mmCIF file of C-alpha atoms in Angstrom:
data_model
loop_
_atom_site.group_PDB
_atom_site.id
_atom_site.type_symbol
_atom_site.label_atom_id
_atom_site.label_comp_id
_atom_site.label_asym_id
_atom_site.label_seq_id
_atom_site.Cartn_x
_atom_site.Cartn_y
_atom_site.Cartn_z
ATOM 1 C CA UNK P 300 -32.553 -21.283 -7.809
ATOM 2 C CA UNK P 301 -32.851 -18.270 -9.430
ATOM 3 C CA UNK P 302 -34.787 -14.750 -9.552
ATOM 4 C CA UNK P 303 -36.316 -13.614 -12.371
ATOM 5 C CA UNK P 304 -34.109 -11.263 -14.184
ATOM 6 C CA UNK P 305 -31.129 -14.488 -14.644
ATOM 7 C CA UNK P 306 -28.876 -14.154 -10.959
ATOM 8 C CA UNK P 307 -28.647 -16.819 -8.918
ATOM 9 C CA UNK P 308 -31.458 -15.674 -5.480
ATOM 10 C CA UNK P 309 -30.234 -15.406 -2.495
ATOM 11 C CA UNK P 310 -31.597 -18.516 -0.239
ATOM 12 C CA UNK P 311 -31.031 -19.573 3.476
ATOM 13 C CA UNK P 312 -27.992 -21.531 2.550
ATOM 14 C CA UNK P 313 -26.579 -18.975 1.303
ATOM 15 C CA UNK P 314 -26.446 -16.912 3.893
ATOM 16 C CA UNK P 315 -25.704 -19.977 6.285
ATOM 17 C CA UNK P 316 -22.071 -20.487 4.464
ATOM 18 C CA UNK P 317 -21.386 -17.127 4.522
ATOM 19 C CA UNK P 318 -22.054 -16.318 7.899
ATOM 20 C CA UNK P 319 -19.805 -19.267 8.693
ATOM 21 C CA UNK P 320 -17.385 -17.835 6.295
ATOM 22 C CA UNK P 321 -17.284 -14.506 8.264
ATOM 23 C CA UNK P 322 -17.364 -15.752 11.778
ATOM 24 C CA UNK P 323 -13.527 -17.482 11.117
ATOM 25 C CA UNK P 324 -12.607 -14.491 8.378
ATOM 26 C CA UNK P 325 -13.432 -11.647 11.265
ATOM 27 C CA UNK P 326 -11.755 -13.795 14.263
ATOM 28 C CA UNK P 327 -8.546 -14.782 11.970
ATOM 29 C CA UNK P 328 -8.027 -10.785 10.251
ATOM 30 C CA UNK P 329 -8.222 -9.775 14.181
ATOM 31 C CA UNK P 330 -6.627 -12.263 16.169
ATOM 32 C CA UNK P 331 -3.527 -12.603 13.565
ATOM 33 C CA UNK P 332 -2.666 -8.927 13.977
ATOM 34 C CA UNK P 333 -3.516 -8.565 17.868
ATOM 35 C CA UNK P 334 -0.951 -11.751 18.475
ATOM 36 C CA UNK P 335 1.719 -10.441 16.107
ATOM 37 C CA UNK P 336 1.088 -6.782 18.267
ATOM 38 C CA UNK P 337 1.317 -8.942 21.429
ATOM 39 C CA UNK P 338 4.931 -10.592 20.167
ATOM 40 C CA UNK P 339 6.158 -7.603 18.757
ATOM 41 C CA UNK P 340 5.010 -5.593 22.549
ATOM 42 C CA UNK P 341 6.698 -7.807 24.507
ATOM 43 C CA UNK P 342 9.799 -7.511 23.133
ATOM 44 C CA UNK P 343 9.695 -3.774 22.658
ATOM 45 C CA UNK P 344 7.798 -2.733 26.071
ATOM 46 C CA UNK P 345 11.153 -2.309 27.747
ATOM 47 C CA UNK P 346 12.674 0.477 24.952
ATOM 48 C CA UNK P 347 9.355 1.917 25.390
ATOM 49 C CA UNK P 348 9.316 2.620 28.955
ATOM 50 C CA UNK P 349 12.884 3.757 28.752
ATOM 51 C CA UNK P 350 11.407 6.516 26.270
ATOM 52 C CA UNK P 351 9.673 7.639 28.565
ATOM 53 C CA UNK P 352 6.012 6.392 27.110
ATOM 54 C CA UNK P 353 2.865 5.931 29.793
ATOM 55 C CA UNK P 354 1.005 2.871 29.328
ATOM 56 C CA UNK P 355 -1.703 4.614 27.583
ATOM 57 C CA UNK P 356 0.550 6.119 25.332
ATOM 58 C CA UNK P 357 2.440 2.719 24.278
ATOM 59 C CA UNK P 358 -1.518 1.150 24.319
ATOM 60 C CA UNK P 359 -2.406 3.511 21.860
ATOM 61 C CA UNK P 360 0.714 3.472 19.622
ATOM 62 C CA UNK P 361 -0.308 0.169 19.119
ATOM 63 C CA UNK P 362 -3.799 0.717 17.861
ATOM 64 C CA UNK P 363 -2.213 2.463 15.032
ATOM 65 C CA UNK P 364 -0.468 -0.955 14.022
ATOM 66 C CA UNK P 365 -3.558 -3.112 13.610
ATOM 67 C CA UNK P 366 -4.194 -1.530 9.954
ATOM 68 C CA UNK P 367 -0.798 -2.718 8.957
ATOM 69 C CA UNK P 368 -0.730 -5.936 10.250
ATOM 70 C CA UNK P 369 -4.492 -6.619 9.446
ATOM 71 C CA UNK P 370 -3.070 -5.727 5.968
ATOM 72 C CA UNK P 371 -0.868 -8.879 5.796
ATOM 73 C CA UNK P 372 -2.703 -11.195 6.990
ATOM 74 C CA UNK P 373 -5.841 -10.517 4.947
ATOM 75 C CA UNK P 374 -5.060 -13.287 2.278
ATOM 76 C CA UNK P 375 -3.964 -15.743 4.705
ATOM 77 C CA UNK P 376 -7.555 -14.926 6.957
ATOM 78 C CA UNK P 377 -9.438 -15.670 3.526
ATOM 79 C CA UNK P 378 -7.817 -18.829 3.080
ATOM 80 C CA UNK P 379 -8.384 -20.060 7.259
ATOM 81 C CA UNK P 380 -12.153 -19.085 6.103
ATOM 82 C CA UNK P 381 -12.431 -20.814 3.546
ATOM 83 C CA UNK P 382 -10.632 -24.199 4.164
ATOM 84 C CA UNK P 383 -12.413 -24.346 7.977
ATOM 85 C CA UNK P 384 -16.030 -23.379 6.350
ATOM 86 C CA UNK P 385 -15.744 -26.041 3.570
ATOM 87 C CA UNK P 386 -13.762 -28.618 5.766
ATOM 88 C CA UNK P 387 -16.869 -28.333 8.744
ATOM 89 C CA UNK P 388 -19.528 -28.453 5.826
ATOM 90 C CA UNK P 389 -17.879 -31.862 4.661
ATOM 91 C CA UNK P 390 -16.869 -33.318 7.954
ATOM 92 C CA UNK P 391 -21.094 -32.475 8.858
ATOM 93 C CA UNK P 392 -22.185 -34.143 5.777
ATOM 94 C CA UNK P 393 -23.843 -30.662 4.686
ATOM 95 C CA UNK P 394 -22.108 -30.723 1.223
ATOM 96 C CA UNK P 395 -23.091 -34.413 1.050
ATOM 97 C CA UNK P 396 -26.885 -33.114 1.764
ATOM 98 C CA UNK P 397 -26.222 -29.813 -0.355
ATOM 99 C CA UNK P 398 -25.567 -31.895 -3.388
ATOM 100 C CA UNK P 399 -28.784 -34.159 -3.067
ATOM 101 C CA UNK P 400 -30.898 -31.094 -3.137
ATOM 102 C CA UNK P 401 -29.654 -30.137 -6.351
ATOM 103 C CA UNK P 402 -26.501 -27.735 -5.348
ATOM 104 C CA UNK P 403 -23.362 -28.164 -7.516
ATOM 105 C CA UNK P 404 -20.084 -27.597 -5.437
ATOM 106 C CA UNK P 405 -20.050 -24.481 -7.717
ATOM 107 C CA UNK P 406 -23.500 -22.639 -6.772
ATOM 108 C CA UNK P 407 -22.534 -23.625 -3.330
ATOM 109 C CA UNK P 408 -19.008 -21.858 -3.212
ATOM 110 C CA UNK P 409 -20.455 -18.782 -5.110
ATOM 111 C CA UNK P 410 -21.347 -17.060 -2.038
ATOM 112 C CA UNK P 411 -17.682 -17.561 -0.615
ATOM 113 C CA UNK P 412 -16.161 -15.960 -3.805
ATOM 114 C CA UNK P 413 -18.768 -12.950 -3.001
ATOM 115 C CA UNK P 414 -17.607 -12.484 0.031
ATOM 116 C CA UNK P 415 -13.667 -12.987 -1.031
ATOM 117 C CA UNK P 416 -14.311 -10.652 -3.464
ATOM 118 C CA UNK P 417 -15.382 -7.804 -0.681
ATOM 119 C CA UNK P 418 -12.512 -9.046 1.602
ATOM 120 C CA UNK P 419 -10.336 -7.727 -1.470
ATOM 121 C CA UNK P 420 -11.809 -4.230 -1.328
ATOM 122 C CA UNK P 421 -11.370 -4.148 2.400
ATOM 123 C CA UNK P 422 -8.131 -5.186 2.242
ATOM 124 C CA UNK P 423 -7.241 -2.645 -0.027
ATOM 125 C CA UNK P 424 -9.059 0.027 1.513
ATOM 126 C CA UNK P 425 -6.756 -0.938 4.700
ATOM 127 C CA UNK P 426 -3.723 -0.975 2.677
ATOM 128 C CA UNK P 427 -4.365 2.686 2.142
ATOM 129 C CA UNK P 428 -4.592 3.493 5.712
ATOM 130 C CA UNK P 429 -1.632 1.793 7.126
ATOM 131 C CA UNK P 430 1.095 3.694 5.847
ATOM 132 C CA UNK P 431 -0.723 6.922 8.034
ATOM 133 C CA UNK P 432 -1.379 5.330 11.322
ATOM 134 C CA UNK P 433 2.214 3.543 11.043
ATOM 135 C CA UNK P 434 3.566 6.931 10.659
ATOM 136 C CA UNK P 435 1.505 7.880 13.658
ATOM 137 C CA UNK P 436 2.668 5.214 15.435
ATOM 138 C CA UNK P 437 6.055 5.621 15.288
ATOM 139 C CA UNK P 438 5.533 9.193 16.506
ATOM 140 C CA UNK P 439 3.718 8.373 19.357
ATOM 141 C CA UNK P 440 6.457 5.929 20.155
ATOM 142 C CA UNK P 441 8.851 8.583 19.721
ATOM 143 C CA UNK P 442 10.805 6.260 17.015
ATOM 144 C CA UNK P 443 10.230 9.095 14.413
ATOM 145 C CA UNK P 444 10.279 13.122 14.891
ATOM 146 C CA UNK P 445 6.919 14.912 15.211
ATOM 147 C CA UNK P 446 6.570 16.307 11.896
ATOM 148 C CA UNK P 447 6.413 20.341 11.924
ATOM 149 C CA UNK P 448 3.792 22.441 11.505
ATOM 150 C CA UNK P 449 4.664 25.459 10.590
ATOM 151 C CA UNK P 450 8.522 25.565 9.692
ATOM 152 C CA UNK P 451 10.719 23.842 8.080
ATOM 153 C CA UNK P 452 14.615 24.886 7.681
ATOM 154 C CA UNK P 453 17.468 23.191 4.960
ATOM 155 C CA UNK P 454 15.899 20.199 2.787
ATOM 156 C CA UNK P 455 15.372 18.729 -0.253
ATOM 157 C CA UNK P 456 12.168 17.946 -1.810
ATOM 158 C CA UNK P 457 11.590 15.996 -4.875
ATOM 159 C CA UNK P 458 8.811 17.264 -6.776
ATOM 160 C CA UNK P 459 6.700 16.327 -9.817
ATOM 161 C CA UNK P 460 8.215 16.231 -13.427
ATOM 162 C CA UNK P 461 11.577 15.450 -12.350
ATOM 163 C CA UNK P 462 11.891 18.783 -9.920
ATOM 164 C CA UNK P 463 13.932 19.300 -7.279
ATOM 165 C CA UNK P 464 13.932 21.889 -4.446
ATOM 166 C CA UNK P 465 16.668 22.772 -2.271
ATOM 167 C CA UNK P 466 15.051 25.333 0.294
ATOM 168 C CA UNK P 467 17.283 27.366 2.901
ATOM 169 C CA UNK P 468 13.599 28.145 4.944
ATOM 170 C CA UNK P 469 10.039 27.134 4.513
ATOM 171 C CA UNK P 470 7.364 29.484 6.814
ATOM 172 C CA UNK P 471 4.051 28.158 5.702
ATOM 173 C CA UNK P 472 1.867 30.507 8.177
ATOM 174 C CA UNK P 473 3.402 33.212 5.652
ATOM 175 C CA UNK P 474 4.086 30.937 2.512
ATOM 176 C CA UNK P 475 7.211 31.887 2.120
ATOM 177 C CA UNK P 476 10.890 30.701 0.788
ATOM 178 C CA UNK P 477 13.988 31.954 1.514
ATOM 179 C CA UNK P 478 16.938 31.238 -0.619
ATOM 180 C CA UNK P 479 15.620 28.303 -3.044
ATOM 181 C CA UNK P 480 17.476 26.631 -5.756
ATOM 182 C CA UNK P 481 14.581 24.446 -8.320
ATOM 183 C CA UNK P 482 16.840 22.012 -10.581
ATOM 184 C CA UNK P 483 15.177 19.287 -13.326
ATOM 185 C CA UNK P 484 17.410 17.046 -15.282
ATOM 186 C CA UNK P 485 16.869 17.226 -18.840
ATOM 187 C CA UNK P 486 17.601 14.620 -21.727
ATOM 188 C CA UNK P 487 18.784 16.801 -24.602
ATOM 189 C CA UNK P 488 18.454 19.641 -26.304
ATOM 190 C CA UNK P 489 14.248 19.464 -26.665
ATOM 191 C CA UNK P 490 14.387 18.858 -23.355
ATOM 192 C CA UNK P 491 17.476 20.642 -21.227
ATOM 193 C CA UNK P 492 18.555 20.856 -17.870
ATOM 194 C CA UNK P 493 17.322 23.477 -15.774
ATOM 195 C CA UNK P 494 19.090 25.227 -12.717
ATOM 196 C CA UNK P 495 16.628 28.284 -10.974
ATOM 197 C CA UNK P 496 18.119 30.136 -7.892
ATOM 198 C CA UNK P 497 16.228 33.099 -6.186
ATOM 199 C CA UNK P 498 16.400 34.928 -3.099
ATOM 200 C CA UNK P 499 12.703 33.938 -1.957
ATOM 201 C CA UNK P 500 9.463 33.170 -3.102
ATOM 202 C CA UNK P 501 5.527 32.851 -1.962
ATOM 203 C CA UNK P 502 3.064 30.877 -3.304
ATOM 204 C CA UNK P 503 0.353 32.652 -5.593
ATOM 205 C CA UNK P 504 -3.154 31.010 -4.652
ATOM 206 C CA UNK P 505 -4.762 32.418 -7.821
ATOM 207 C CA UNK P 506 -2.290 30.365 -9.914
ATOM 208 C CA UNK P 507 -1.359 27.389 -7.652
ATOM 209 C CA UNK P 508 2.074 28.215 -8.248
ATOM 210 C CA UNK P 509 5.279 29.700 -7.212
ATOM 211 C CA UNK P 510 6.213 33.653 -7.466
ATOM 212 C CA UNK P 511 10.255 33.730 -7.765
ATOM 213 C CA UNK P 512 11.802 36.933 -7.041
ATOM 214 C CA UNK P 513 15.488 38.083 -6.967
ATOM 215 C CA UNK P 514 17.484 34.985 -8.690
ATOM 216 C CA UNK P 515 18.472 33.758 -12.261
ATOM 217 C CA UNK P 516 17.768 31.057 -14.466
ATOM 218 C CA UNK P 517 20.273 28.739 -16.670
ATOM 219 C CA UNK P 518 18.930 26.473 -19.383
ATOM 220 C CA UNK P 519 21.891 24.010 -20.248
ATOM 221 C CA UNK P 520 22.319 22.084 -23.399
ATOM 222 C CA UNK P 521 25.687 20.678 -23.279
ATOM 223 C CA UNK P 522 28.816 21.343 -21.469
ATOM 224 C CA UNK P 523 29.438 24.233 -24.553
ATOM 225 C CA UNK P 524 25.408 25.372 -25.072
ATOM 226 C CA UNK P 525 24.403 26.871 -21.963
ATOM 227 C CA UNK P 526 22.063 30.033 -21.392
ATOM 228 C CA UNK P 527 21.273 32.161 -18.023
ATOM 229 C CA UNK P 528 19.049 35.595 -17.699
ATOM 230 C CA UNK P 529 18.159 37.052 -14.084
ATOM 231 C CA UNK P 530 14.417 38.068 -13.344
ATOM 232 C CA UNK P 531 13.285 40.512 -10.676
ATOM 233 C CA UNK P 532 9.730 37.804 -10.685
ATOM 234 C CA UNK P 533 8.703 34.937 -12.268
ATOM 235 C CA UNK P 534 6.660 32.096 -12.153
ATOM 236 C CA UNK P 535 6.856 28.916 -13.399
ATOM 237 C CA UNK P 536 4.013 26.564 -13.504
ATOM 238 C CA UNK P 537 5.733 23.498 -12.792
ATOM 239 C CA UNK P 538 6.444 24.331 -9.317
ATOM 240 C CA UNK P 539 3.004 23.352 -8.224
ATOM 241 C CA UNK P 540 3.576 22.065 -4.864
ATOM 242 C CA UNK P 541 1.546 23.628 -1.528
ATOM 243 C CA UNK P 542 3.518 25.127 0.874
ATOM 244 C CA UNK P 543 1.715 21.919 3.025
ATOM 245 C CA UNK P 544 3.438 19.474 0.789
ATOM 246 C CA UNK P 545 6.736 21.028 0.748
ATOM 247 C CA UNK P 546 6.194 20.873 4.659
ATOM 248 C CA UNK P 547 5.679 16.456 4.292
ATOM 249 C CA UNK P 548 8.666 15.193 5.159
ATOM 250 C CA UNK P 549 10.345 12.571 2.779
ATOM 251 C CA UNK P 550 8.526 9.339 3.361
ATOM 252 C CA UNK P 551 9.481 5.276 2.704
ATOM 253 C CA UNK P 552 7.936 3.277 0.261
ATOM 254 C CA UNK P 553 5.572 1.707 3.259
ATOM 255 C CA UNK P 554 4.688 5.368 4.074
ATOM 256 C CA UNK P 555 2.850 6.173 0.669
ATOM 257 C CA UNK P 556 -0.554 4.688 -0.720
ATOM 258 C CA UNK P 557 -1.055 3.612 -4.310
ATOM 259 C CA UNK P 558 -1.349 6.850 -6.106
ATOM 260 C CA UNK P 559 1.751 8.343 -4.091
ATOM 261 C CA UNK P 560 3.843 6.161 -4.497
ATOM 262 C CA UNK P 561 2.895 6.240 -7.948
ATOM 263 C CA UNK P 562 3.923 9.654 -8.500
ATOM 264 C CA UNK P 563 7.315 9.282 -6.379
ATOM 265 C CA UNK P 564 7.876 6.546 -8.832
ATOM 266 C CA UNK P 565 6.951 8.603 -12.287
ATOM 267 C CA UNK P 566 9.926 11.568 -10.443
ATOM 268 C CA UNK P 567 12.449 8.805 -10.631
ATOM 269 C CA UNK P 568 11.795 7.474 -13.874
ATOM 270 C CA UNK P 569 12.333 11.296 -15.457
ATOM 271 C CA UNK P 570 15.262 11.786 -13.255
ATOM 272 C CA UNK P 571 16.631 8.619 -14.882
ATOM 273 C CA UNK P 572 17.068 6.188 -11.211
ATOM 274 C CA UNK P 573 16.271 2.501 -11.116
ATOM 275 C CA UNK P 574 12.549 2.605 -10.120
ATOM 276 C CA UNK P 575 12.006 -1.609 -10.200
ATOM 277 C CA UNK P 576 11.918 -1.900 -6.428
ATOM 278 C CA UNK P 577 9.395 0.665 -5.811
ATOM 279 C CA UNK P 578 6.858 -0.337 -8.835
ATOM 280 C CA UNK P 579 6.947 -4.456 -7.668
ATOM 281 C CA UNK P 580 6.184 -2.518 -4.050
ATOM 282 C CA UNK P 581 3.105 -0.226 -5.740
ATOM 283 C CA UNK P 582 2.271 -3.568 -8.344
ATOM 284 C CA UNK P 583 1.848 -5.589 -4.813
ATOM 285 C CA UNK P 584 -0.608 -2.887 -2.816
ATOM 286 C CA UNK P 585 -3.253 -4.582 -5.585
ATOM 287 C CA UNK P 586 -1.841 -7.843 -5.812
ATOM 288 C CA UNK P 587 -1.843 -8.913 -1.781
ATOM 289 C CA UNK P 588 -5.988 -7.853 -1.813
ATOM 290 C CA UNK P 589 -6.360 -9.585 -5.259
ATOM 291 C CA UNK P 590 -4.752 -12.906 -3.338
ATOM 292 C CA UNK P 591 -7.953 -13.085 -1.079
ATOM 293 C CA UNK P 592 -10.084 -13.933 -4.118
ATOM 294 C CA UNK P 593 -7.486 -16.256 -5.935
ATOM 295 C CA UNK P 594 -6.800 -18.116 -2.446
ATOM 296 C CA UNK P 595 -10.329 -18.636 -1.773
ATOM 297 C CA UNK P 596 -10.471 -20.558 -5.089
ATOM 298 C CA UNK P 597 -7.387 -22.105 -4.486
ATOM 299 C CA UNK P 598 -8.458 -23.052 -0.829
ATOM 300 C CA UNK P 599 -12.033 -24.616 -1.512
ATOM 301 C CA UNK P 600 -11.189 -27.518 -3.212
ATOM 302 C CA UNK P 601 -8.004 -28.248 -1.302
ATOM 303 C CA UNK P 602 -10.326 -28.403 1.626
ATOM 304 C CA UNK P 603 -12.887 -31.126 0.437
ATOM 305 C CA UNK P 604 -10.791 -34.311 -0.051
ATOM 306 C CA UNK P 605 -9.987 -34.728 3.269
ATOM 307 C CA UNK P 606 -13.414 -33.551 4.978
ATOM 308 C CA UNK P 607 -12.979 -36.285 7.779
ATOM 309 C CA UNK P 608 -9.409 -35.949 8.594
ATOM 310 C CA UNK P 609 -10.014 -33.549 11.652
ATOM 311 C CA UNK P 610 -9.436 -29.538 11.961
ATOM 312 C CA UNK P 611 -5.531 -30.438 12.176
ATOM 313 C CA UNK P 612 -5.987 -30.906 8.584
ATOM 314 C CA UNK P 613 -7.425 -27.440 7.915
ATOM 315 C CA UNK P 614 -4.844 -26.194 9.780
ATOM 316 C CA UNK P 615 -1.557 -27.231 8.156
ATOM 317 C CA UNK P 616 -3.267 -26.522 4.792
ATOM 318 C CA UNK P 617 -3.806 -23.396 5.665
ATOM 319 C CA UNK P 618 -0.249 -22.722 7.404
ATOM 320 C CA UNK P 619 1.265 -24.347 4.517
ATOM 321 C CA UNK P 620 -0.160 -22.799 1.927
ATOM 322 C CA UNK P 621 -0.009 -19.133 3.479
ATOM 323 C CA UNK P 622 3.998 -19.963 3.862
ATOM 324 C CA UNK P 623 4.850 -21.353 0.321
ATOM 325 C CA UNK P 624 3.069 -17.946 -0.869
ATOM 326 C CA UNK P 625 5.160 -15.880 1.293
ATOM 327 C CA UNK P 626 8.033 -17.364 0.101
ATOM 328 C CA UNK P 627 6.853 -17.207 -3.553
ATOM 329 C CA UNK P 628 5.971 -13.376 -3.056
ATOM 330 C CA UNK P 629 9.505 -12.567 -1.366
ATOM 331 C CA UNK P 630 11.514 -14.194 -4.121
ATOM 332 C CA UNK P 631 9.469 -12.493 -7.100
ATOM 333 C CA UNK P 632 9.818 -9.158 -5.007
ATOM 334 C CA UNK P 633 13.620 -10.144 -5.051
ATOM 335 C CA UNK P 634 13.705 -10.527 -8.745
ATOM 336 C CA UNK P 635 11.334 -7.983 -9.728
ATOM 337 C CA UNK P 636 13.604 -4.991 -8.062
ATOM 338 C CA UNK P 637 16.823 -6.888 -9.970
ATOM 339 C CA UNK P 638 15.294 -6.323 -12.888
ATOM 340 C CA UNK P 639 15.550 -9.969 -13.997
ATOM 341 C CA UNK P 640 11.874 -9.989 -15.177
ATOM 342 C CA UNK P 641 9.420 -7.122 -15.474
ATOM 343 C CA UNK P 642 8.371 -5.812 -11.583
ATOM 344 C CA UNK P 643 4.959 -5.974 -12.044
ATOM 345 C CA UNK P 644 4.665 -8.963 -13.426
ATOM 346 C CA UNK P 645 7.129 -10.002 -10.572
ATOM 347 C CA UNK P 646 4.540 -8.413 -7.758
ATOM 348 C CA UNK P 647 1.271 -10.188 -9.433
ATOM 349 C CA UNK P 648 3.042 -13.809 -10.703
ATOM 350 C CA UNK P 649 2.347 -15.740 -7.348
ATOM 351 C CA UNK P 650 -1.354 -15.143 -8.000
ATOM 352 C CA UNK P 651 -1.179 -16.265 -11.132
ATOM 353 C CA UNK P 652 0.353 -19.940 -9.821
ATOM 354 C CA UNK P 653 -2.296 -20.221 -7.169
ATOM 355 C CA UNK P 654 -4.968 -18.926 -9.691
ATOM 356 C CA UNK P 655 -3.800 -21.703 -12.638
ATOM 357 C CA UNK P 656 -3.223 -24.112 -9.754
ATOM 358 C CA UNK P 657 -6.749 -23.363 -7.721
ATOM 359 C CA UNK P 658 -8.498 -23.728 -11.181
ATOM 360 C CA UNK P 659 -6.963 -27.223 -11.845
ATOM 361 C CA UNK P 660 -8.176 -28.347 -8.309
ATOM 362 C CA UNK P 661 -11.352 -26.682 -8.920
ATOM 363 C CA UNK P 662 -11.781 -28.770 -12.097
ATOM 364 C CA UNK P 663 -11.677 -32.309 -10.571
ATOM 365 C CA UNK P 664 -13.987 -31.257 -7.094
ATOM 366 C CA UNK P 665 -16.915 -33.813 -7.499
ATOM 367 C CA UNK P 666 -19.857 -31.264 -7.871
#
């Protein structure tokens, strides 16, 4: 059926198989993670303790893992969805009766491919929170330092546009440097190294940047063209980082989002390092959520030939197929960051075997 303006109306059905759909999809994206927190607590409980954590404390830690592991398992909670919802529908005779009323397999699945579709954005939208409550996590466990607040004494920071900052002293109630040295590798002569010491500086709010005062600048060519002047002040407008962000620690790939890790990536492409691992690692935060709508196409068909054979069945599919993907996904990460094919076509190419392979399957389901 449809409403007037063209798309397909909404109808009891409808909202039948999806409910179905999300009773399995909500059990299997929560019981997954709270069985792999289980595993991972019992082996870890011990350490914990020792460390001097409360039971609250370590109960709590844990909380912060369920975006991370809910993460994971999103695809492979689509695809349990899916195969059970069809696989009960057939063993019940309700695609059987479905059919005789004038449903095609294809209007029938539609509101399962809806409802993949939204398990995508969730699944990204989690993505995006994990790397902060892991980071919490390990500080409640005490497995990573309590980030500072207010101080911050001898690092390095790796800015935008190839920058780096080596900082004797960062005070950011003041917003104040003490004895900085800003270096960006160059690639020639239109584009030259720079080296920029100074005694201190503080950040100008009116111009988002820094004030340099006290130091001297060199502007090198070539081992024979080089160039230095002192300044009393001077800003540069490159140096656009917060006195807050020069206060983030350095972080892992799993501690960034998409857009982060974007930018961490764009610094080591103009400082001239091997980026490959890190863009198949940013290429796969939308490829994993993409999987829940190319498994659920993948999963529907696979789960009607045998409608009789038993929830076992569903099952091994299931297990199967989430394993083979894994594997898949680890190898292409493998040669994605060896730079034996192009990374992000090495982060999304697993998809695009269980997309050609789910719309081969799709094309012989009886409808």
């Amino acid at each position: 059926c449809k409403a007037d303006g063209g798309m397909p109306r909404v109808t009891t059905l409808d909202r039948y198989v999806v409910g179905s759909w999300l009773r399995i999809f909500i059990l299997t994206s929560l019981g997954f993670p709270i069985v792999s927190i289980l595993i991972n607590l019992t082996d870890s409980l011990n350490r914990l303790l020792d460390r001097g954590l409360s039971m609250k404390e370590i109960a709590i830690s844990y909380v912060y893992s369920i975006p991370e592991n809910a993460f994971l398992v999103m695809p492979a909670a689509v695809l349990f969805a899916t195969v059970f919802t069809v696989g009960t529908m057939g063993r019940h005779s309700e695609l059987t009766a479905a059919k005789a009323g004038g449903l095609s397999f294809y209007r029938l699945m539609l509101p399962l491919f809806v409802a993949s579709a939204g398990a995508s954005v969730l699944a990204f939208a989690v993505g995006e929170m994990a790397p902060g409550a892991t980071a919490r996590q390990l500080e409640i466990q005490k497995a990573k330092p309590m980030r500072p607040t207010r101080t911050r004494f001898n690092f390095v920071y790796r800015g935008d546009a190839g920058w780096v900052y080596t900082i004797r002293s960062l005070d950011v109630s003041t917003r104040q440097l003490k004895q900085v040295l800003f270096e960006r590798q160059g690639s020639g002569a239109s584009y030259p190294d720079l080296i920029i010491t100074a005694d201190s500086a503080s950040f100008d709010d009116s111009l988002k940047t820094w004030r340099l005062r006290n130091g001297a600048s060199r502007i090198i060519v070539g081992p024979d063209r080089q160039a230095m002047f002192a300044f009393r002040t001077m800003h540069l407008r490159s140096l656009k980082q917060t006195p807050a962000d020069l206060l983030a620690e350095s972080k892992a790939p799993d501690e960034m989002g998409y857009a982060e890790l974007g930018r961490y990536i764009d610094a080591l492409k103009r400082s001239g390092n091997d980026a490959n691992k890190l863009i198949v690692e940013q290429a796969l935060k939308l490829a994993l959520p993409a999987t829940c709508i190319i498994i659920a196409l993948f999963g529907a068909p696979l789960a009607v030939p045998t409608p009789r054979a038993g929830p076992a069945v569903g099952v091994a599919i299931s297990l199967g197929t989430t394993v083979i993907f894994l594997l898949i996904t680890q190898i292409m990460k493998a040669v994605g960051a060896g730079g034996v094919i192009d990374p992000t076509v090495a982060a999304w190419l697993p998809n695009g075997v269980f997309l050609l392979a789910g719309l081969v399957l799709f094309s012989r389901v009886r409808t």
